[in-house]
């Protein structure tokens, strides 16, 4: 009974009442309702730490409950800031039900709309083309046949990605050897979002970079000089505007992108084939179908490739970092201490082509000038790079100009591509006429040269009279000899075709007998032998009957 009374004593209730009434602020002192001293201690790595100590004067040195000591980085993470209107964080907050923070291979048409990207259709570049001359046959050269074969490789279905990449590198190297002689295949580019980096987020199937400082055109593939291909001189302002060894042009294969999206969401089967989950497979098939763009020329992956190529002009990896951190995807999304670079406008181009269209295939050149304001949106995703008035007008967006260029005819293809790529890659035109085709001599076989006609330098010399008399005497002598031999030769020739019908020992009776064959002779001999044995006095039988 005493123990129960002690539990409900006033001292215990006073202590509980004191703990509950203690404020959570460290600065406001609270007087103690009682004159008792309360001290709570916890064991830690250092000496015991006094959590609360009350005195009769109502002073205290700490509060209850204790607060965890945070580092400056942890405090920055806990600090919530409202994103500015028009920033990337604000866009993701407005469309919270959509998957926007995904890898570029999973981007959809909504990403184009959310980023403010506009695709502008330019007219098809159809000139220059050679003039048709009736009655003239143009014989293609070996180079023309090779380029035609590589163009067919790009659009046919029975070739793999490596063959199409090799064909594209060969064509660009032949047309623009001064600027597009170096090409790398299957390059993975990084994407930066704020202080986070996503390694190998975008893959381009072929990438051309600007020449390095003091570097000359070199490639293992046999090329022809640019003067032979007729054409254009390199622009001297490319290196200063773009910078050395920076991405300027990339090639994307639509067929490969379609295959990657089709097999992106795969459902692994069980140990037996009859355990396939048809419902989940159909759901994943629908997810893959949502990634297919409505307009194949307005692909969201083109936008991602342009952004990654533009960011590569300003972000440089620290060589002191770990190799796995730089090259693998294990570090995707990790926070890095990135110094904000100074952005500027950068021109980026993407080239692709039609598939399954051998009759009238076309190249598609996508040209975009990535502005500094557009790159600032990815460096500071919680801020708007421009005032709200300009953001509302789409000044921080991206405009991509799409220019189709037909394959055929190959005479003039270099000049048509040069118009779409611009002078930064094609260089300045050598000829004043932009419609001039500078590949006639390289793509056509020269006509066969006519056979030389012998020309006598001097008239024939006259034959002396003595020589002419000797030649005439020899001719008469040969004629007389031929006249003497002609009867003997005629008699010999006629006698070879005559038959000797009579012999010296032949009689009139033998001439009347018929001529018998060897088989008839044997039968006649056998019959006469049998007849002489059967009737000795009987006369000889008629030889005609034996035959």
CSV table of C-alpha atoms in Angstrom, one decimal, residues 10-342:
chain,number,residue,atom,x,y,z
A,10,UNK,CA,3.1,14.8,-5.4
A,11,UNK,CA,6.8,14.7,-6.1
A,12,UNK,CA,6.4,12.4,-9.1
A,13,UNK,CA,3.5,14.4,-10.6
A,14,UNK,CA,5.5,17.6,-10.1
A,15,UNK,CA,8.4,16.2,-12.1
A,16,UNK,CA,6.2,15.0,-14.9
A,17,UNK,CA,4.4,18.3,-15.0
A,18,UNK,CA,7.7,20.1,-15.2
A,19,UNK,CA,8.9,18.0,-18.2
A,20,UNK,CA,5.7,18.6,-20.1
A,21,UNK,CA,5.7,22.3,-19.5
A,22,UNK,CA,9.3,22.8,-20.7
A,23,UNK,CA,9.4,24.9,-24.0
A,24,UNK,CA,11.2,23.8,-27.1
A,25,UNK,CA,13.1,27.1,-27.6
A,26,UNK,CA,16.6,27.5,-26.5
A,27,UNK,CA,16.5,31.2,-25.9
A,28,UNK,CA,13.4,31.7,-23.7
A,29,UNK,CA,14.1,30.9,-20.1
A,30,UNK,CA,11.3,29.1,-18.2
A,31,UNK,CA,11.1,29.4,-14.3
A,32,UNK,CA,10.9,26.1,-12.5
A,33,UNK,CA,7.6,25.5,-10.8
A,34,UNK,CA,9.4,23.8,-8.0
A,35,UNK,CA,12.7,24.4,-6.3
A,36,UNK,CA,14.1,21.1,-7.3
A,37,UNK,CA,17.0,20.6,-9.7
A,38,UNK,CA,16.4,18.2,-12.7
A,39,UNK,CA,19.4,16.8,-14.5
A,40,UNK,CA,19.2,14.3,-17.4
A,41,UNK,CA,22.4,12.9,-18.9
A,42,UNK,CA,23.2,10.7,-21.9
A,43,UNK,CA,26.3,8.8,-22.7
A,44,UNK,CA,28.0,9.7,-26.0
A,45,UNK,CA,31.4,9.5,-27.6
A,46,UNK,CA,32.5,12.4,-25.4
A,47,UNK,CA,31.9,13.4,-21.8
A,48,UNK,CA,28.3,13.2,-20.5
A,49,UNK,CA,26.2,16.0,-22.0
A,50,UNK,CA,23.7,17.8,-19.7
A,51,UNK,CA,20.4,18.1,-21.5
A,52,UNK,CA,18.5,20.2,-19.0
A,53,UNK,CA,19.5,21.8,-15.7
A,54,UNK,CA,17.2,23.9,-13.8
A,55,UNK,CA,18.0,26.1,-10.8
A,56,UNK,CA,16.0,28.0,-8.3
A,57,UNK,CA,16.6,31.1,-10.3
A,58,UNK,CA,14.8,29.6,-13.3
A,59,UNK,CA,17.9,29.5,-15.6
A,60,UNK,CA,18.7,26.5,-17.9
A,61,UNK,CA,21.5,25.7,-20.2
A,62,UNK,CA,19.8,23.5,-22.8
A,63,UNK,CA,16.4,22.2,-24.0
A,64,UNK,CA,14.5,19.0,-24.2
A,65,UNK,CA,14.3,17.1,-26.5
A,66,UNK,CA,17.8,17.3,-27.9
A,67,UNK,CA,18.3,18.4,-31.6
A,68,UNK,CA,20.7,16.6,-33.9
A,69,UNK,CA,23.7,18.6,-35.1
A,70,UNK,CA,23.4,19.1,-38.9
A,71,UNK,CA,26.1,19.9,-41.4
A,72,UNK,CA,25.8,22.9,-43.7
A,73,UNK,CA,25.0,20.6,-46.7
A,74,UNK,CA,22.3,18.9,-44.7
A,75,UNK,CA,20.8,22.3,-43.7
A,76,UNK,CA,20.8,23.3,-47.4
A,77,UNK,CA,18.9,20.1,-48.3
A,78,UNK,CA,16.3,20.8,-45.6
A,79,UNK,CA,15.9,24.4,-46.7
A,80,UNK,CA,12.8,24.5,-49.0
A,81,UNK,CA,12.7,27.2,-51.7
A,82,UNK,CA,9.8,27.9,-54.0
A,83,UNK,CA,10.9,27.4,-57.7
A,84,UNK,CA,10.5,30.4,-59.9
A,85,UNK,CA,7.7,30.4,-62.4
A,86,UNK,CA,8.8,28.9,-65.7
A,87,UNK,CA,11.8,27.0,-64.3
A,88,UNK,CA,12.2,23.2,-64.8
A,89,UNK,CA,11.3,22.4,-61.2
A,90,UNK,CA,8.1,24.5,-61.6
A,91,UNK,CA,7.2,22.6,-64.8
A,92,UNK,CA,7.7,19.3,-63.1
A,93,UNK,CA,5.6,20.5,-60.1
A,94,UNK,CA,2.7,21.5,-62.4
A,95,UNK,CA,2.8,18.1,-64.2
A,96,UNK,CA,3.4,16.0,-61.1
A,97,UNK,CA,1.5,13.1,-62.6
A,98,UNK,CA,3.8,12.7,-65.6
A,99,UNK,CA,7.1,10.9,-65.7
A,100,UNK,CA,9.4,13.9,-66.8
A,101,UNK,CA,12.5,13.2,-64.7
A,102,UNK,CA,13.6,10.2,-66.9
A,103,UNK,CA,16.4,9.2,-69.2
A,104,UNK,CA,16.2,10.7,-72.8
A,105,UNK,CA,15.4,7.3,-74.4
A,106,UNK,CA,12.1,7.5,-72.4
A,107,UNK,CA,11.2,11.0,-73.5
A,108,UNK,CA,7.9,11.6,-75.2
A,109,UNK,CA,6.3,14.3,-77.2
A,110,UNK,CA,5.3,16.0,-74.0
A,111,UNK,CA,8.9,16.8,-73.2
A,112,UNK,CA,9.1,18.8,-76.4
A,113,UNK,CA,6.1,20.8,-75.3
A,114,UNK,CA,7.3,21.3,-71.7
A,115,UNK,CA,10.7,22.5,-72.7
A,116,UNK,CA,9.3,25.0,-75.3
A,117,UNK,CA,10.9,23.4,-78.3
A,118,UNK,CA,9.7,24.3,-81.8
A,119,UNK,CA,10.4,22.3,-84.9
A,120,UNK,CA,10.4,24.5,-88.0
A,121,UNK,CA,10.0,22.9,-91.4
A,122,UNK,CA,12.2,24.3,-94.1
A,123,UNK,CA,11.6,23.8,-97.9
A,124,UNK,CA,13.4,20.9,-99.5
A,125,UNK,CA,16.7,21.7,-101.2
A,126,UNK,CA,16.3,20.2,-104.7
A,127,UNK,CA,19.0,22.1,-106.6
A,128,UNK,CA,21.5,22.0,-108.1
A,129,UNK,CA,20.9,19.0,-110.4
A,130,UNK,CA,22.6,18.3,-113.7
A,131,UNK,CA,20.9,19.3,-116.9
A,132,UNK,CA,19.6,16.5,-119.1
A,133,UNK,CA,21.2,16.5,-122.6
A,134,UNK,CA,19.3,14.3,-125.1
A,135,UNK,CA,21.5,11.7,-126.8
A,136,UNK,CA,24.4,12.0,-124.2
A,137,UNK,CA,25.2,9.1,-122.0
A,138,UNK,CA,27.0,9.9,-118.7
A,139,UNK,CA,29.2,7.0,-117.6
A,140,UNK,CA,29.7,7.0,-113.8
A,141,UNK,CA,33.2,6.7,-112.4
A,142,UNK,CA,34.4,4.3,-109.8
A,143,UNK,CA,33.8,6.9,-107.1
A,144,UNK,CA,30.3,7.6,-108.2
A,145,UNK,CA,29.5,3.9,-108.1
A,146,UNK,CA,30.9,3.6,-104.6
A,147,UNK,CA,28.9,6.5,-103.3
A,148,UNK,CA,25.8,5.1,-104.9
A,149,UNK,CA,26.4,1.8,-103.1
A,150,UNK,CA,26.8,3.5,-99.8
A,151,UNK,CA,23.7,5.5,-100.2
A,152,UNK,CA,21.7,2.3,-100.8
A,153,UNK,CA,23.3,0.9,-97.7
A,154,UNK,CA,21.7,3.6,-95.6
A,155,UNK,CA,18.1,2.9,-96.7
A,156,UNK,CA,18.0,-0.9,-97.2
A,157,UNK,CA,16.8,-3.2,-94.5
A,158,UNK,CA,19.4,-6.0,-94.8
A,159,UNK,CA,22.2,-3.9,-93.3
A,160,UNK,CA,23.2,-3.5,-89.7
A,161,UNK,CA,24.0,-0.3,-87.8
A,162,UNK,CA,27.7,-0.7,-88.2
A,163,UNK,CA,27.3,-0.8,-92.0
A,164,UNK,CA,25.1,2.3,-92.0
A,165,UNK,CA,27.5,4.1,-89.8
A,166,UNK,CA,30.5,3.2,-92.0
A,167,UNK,CA,28.5,4.4,-95.1
A,168,UNK,CA,27.7,7.7,-93.5
A,169,UNK,CA,31.3,8.3,-92.4
A,170,UNK,CA,32.5,7.5,-95.9
A,171,UNK,CA,30.1,9.9,-97.7
A,172,UNK,CA,30.8,12.8,-95.4
A,173,UNK,CA,34.5,12.2,-95.6
A,174,UNK,CA,34.4,12.3,-99.4
A,175,UNK,CA,32.3,15.4,-99.6
A,176,UNK,CA,33.8,17.4,-96.7
A,177,UNK,CA,37.3,16.1,-96.0
A,178,UNK,CA,38.5,19.3,-94.4
A,179,UNK,CA,36.0,19.4,-91.5
A,180,UNK,CA,34.4,15.9,-91.3
A,181,UNK,CA,37.3,13.6,-91.8
A,182,UNK,CA,37.3,12.6,-88.1
A,183,UNK,CA,34.3,10.6,-86.9
A,184,UNK,CA,33.6,8.4,-83.8
A,185,UNK,CA,31.0,5.7,-83.7
A,186,UNK,CA,28.6,4.9,-80.8
A,187,UNK,CA,29.5,7.8,-78.5
A,188,UNK,CA,27.8,8.2,-75.2
A,189,UNK,CA,27.2,11.8,-74.0
A,190,UNK,CA,26.6,13.0,-70.4
A,191,UNK,CA,23.7,15.2,-69.4
A,192,UNK,CA,23.8,17.7,-66.5
A,193,UNK,CA,20.9,18.8,-64.4
A,194,UNK,CA,21.8,21.2,-61.7
A,195,UNK,CA,24.5,19.8,-59.6
A,196,UNK,CA,23.9,16.3,-60.9
A,197,UNK,CA,25.4,14.5,-63.8
A,198,UNK,CA,24.0,11.5,-65.6
A,199,UNK,CA,26.7,9.5,-67.3
A,200,UNK,CA,26.1,8.0,-70.8
A,201,UNK,CA,22.6,9.3,-70.9
A,202,UNK,CA,22.5,10.0,-74.7
A,203,UNK,CA,24.0,7.8,-77.4
A,204,UNK,CA,24.7,9.1,-80.9
A,205,UNK,CA,25.6,6.6,-83.6
A,206,UNK,CA,28.2,8.9,-85.2
A,207,UNK,CA,29.8,12.1,-83.9
A,208,UNK,CA,32.0,14.7,-85.6
A,209,UNK,CA,33.9,17.2,-83.6
A,210,UNK,CA,35.7,20.4,-84.5
A,211,UNK,CA,39.4,20.0,-85.4
A,212,UNK,CA,41.9,20.3,-82.6
A,213,UNK,CA,44.3,23.2,-82.6
A,214,UNK,CA,47.1,22.7,-85.2
A,215,UNK,CA,45.5,19.5,-86.4
A,216,UNK,CA,45.3,18.5,-90.1
A,217,UNK,CA,42.9,16.3,-91.8
A,218,UNK,CA,43.9,12.6,-91.5
A,219,UNK,CA,41.9,9.4,-91.7
A,220,UNK,CA,42.8,5.8,-92.4
A,221,UNK,CA,40.2,5.7,-95.2
A,222,UNK,CA,41.5,6.8,-98.6
A,223,UNK,CA,40.1,10.2,-99.5
A,224,UNK,CA,40.4,12.6,-102.3
A,225,UNK,CA,41.6,16.2,-102.1
A,226,UNK,CA,38.9,18.8,-101.6
A,227,UNK,CA,40.0,20.5,-104.8
A,228,UNK,CA,39.2,17.3,-106.8
A,229,UNK,CA,35.8,17.2,-105.3
A,230,UNK,CA,35.1,20.6,-106.5
A,231,UNK,CA,34.1,22.4,-104.1
A,232,UNK,CA,34.5,24.7,-101.1
A,233,UNK,CA,37.3,26.0,-98.9
A,234,UNK,CA,37.1,25.6,-95.1
A,235,UNK,CA,35.8,28.5,-93.1
A,236,UNK,CA,38.6,30.0,-91.0
A,237,UNK,CA,36.1,31.1,-88.3
A,238,UNK,CA,35.0,27.7,-87.2
A,239,UNK,CA,37.7,27.1,-84.6
A,240,UNK,CA,37.3,30.4,-82.9
A,241,UNK,CA,33.4,30.2,-82.8
A,242,UNK,CA,33.1,26.6,-81.7
A,243,UNK,CA,36.3,25.7,-80.0
A,244,UNK,CA,38.7,22.8,-80.6
A,245,UNK,CA,37.5,19.2,-80.3
A,246,UNK,CA,33.8,20.1,-79.6
A,247,UNK,CA,30.8,18.3,-81.0
A,248,UNK,CA,29.4,20.0,-84.1
A,249,UNK,CA,27.5,17.2,-86.0
A,250,UNK,CA,25.9,13.9,-85.0
A,251,UNK,CA,24.2,11.1,-87.0
A,252,UNK,CA,21.2,9.2,-85.6
A,253,UNK,CA,19.7,6.1,-87.2
A,254,UNK,CA,15.9,6.1,-86.9
A,255,UNK,CA,15.8,2.3,-87.3
A,256,UNK,CA,18.0,1.8,-84.4
A,257,UNK,CA,16.0,4.1,-82.2
A,258,UNK,CA,12.8,2.3,-83.1
A,259,UNK,CA,14.3,-1.0,-82.2
A,260,UNK,CA,15.6,0.3,-78.8
A,261,UNK,CA,12.3,1.7,-77.9
A,262,UNK,CA,10.5,-1.5,-78.9
A,263,UNK,CA,12.7,-3.7,-76.6
A,264,UNK,CA,13.0,-1.1,-73.8
A,265,UNK,CA,10.3,-2.6,-71.6
A,266,UNK,CA,10.8,-6.3,-71.6
A,267,UNK,CA,9.1,-8.9,-69.4
A,268,UNK,CA,11.3,-11.8,-68.3
A,269,UNK,CA,9.7,-15.2,-68.7
A,270,UNK,CA,9.7,-17.9,-66.1
A,271,UNK,CA,11.5,-21.2,-66.3
A,272,UNK,CA,8.8,-22.5,-68.7
A,273,UNK,CA,7.4,-20.6,-71.7
A,274,UNK,CA,3.8,-21.3,-70.7
A,275,UNK,CA,4.3,-19.1,-67.6
A,276,UNK,CA,4.4,-15.8,-69.6
A,277,UNK,CA,2.3,-13.0,-68.2
A,278,UNK,CA,0.3,-11.8,-71.1
A,279,UNK,CA,-1.3,-8.9,-69.2
A,280,UNK,CA,2.1,-7.4,-68.1
A,281,UNK,CA,3.5,-8.0,-71.6
A,282,UNK,CA,0.6,-6.1,-73.1
A,283,UNK,CA,1.1,-3.3,-70.6
A,284,UNK,CA,4.7,-3.0,-71.4
A,285,UNK,CA,4.0,-3.0,-75.1
A,286,UNK,CA,1.7,0.0,-74.6
A,287,UNK,CA,4.4,1.8,-72.7
A,288,UNK,CA,6.8,1.3,-75.6
A,289,UNK,CA,4.2,2.5,-78.0
A,290,UNK,CA,3.8,5.8,-76.0
A,291,UNK,CA,7.5,6.5,-76.7
A,292,UNK,CA,7.0,6.5,-80.5
A,293,UNK,CA,6.8,10.2,-81.8
A,294,UNK,CA,3.7,11.2,-83.8
A,295,UNK,CA,5.9,12.9,-86.3
A,296,UNK,CA,9.0,11.0,-87.0
A,297,UNK,CA,10.8,14.2,-88.0
A,298,UNK,CA,10.0,15.8,-84.6
A,299,UNK,CA,11.6,13.2,-82.4
A,300,UNK,CA,12.2,14.0,-78.7
A,301,UNK,CA,15.5,12.1,-78.8
A,302,UNK,CA,16.9,14.7,-81.3
A,303,UNK,CA,16.2,17.4,-78.6
A,304,UNK,CA,18.1,15.4,-76.0
A,305,UNK,CA,21.0,14.8,-78.3
A,306,UNK,CA,21.2,18.5,-79.1
A,307,UNK,CA,21.2,19.4,-75.4
A,308,UNK,CA,23.9,16.9,-74.5
A,309,UNK,CA,26.1,18.1,-77.4
A,310,UNK,CA,25.7,21.7,-76.4
A,311,UNK,CA,26.5,21.0,-72.7
A,312,UNK,CA,29.7,19.2,-73.8
A,313,UNK,CA,31.0,22.6,-75.0
A,314,UNK,CA,31.1,23.9,-71.4
A,315,UNK,CA,31.4,21.0,-68.9
A,316,UNK,CA,34.7,19.3,-68.6
A,317,UNK,CA,35.4,16.3,-66.4
A,318,UNK,CA,38.1,16.6,-63.8
A,319,UNK,CA,40.9,14.1,-64.8
A,320,UNK,CA,41.7,13.5,-61.1
A,321,UNK,CA,38.3,11.8,-60.5
A,322,UNK,CA,37.9,8.1,-60.5
A,323,UNK,CA,37.7,6.4,-63.9
A,324,UNK,CA,34.6,4.4,-62.9
A,325,UNK,CA,32.9,7.6,-61.8
A,326,UNK,CA,33.4,9.2,-65.2
A,327,UNK,CA,32.6,6.3,-67.5
A,328,UNK,CA,30.0,4.2,-65.8
A,329,UNK,CA,26.4,4.7,-65.0
A,330,UNK,CA,26.8,3.9,-61.3
A,331,UNK,CA,27.2,7.6,-60.5
A,332,UNK,CA,24.1,8.7,-62.3
A,333,UNK,CA,22.2,11.3,-60.3
A,334,UNK,CA,25.0,11.9,-57.8
A,335,UNK,CA,25.6,15.4,-56.6
A,336,UNK,CA,28.8,17.1,-57.7
A,337,UNK,CA,30.5,20.4,-57.0
A,338,UNK,CA,30.1,21.9,-60.4
A,339,UNK,CA,31.2,25.5,-61.0
A,340,UNK,CA,28.6,27.2,-63.1
A,341,UNK,CA,30.2,27.9,-66.5
A,342,UNK,CA,29.7,30.9,-68.7
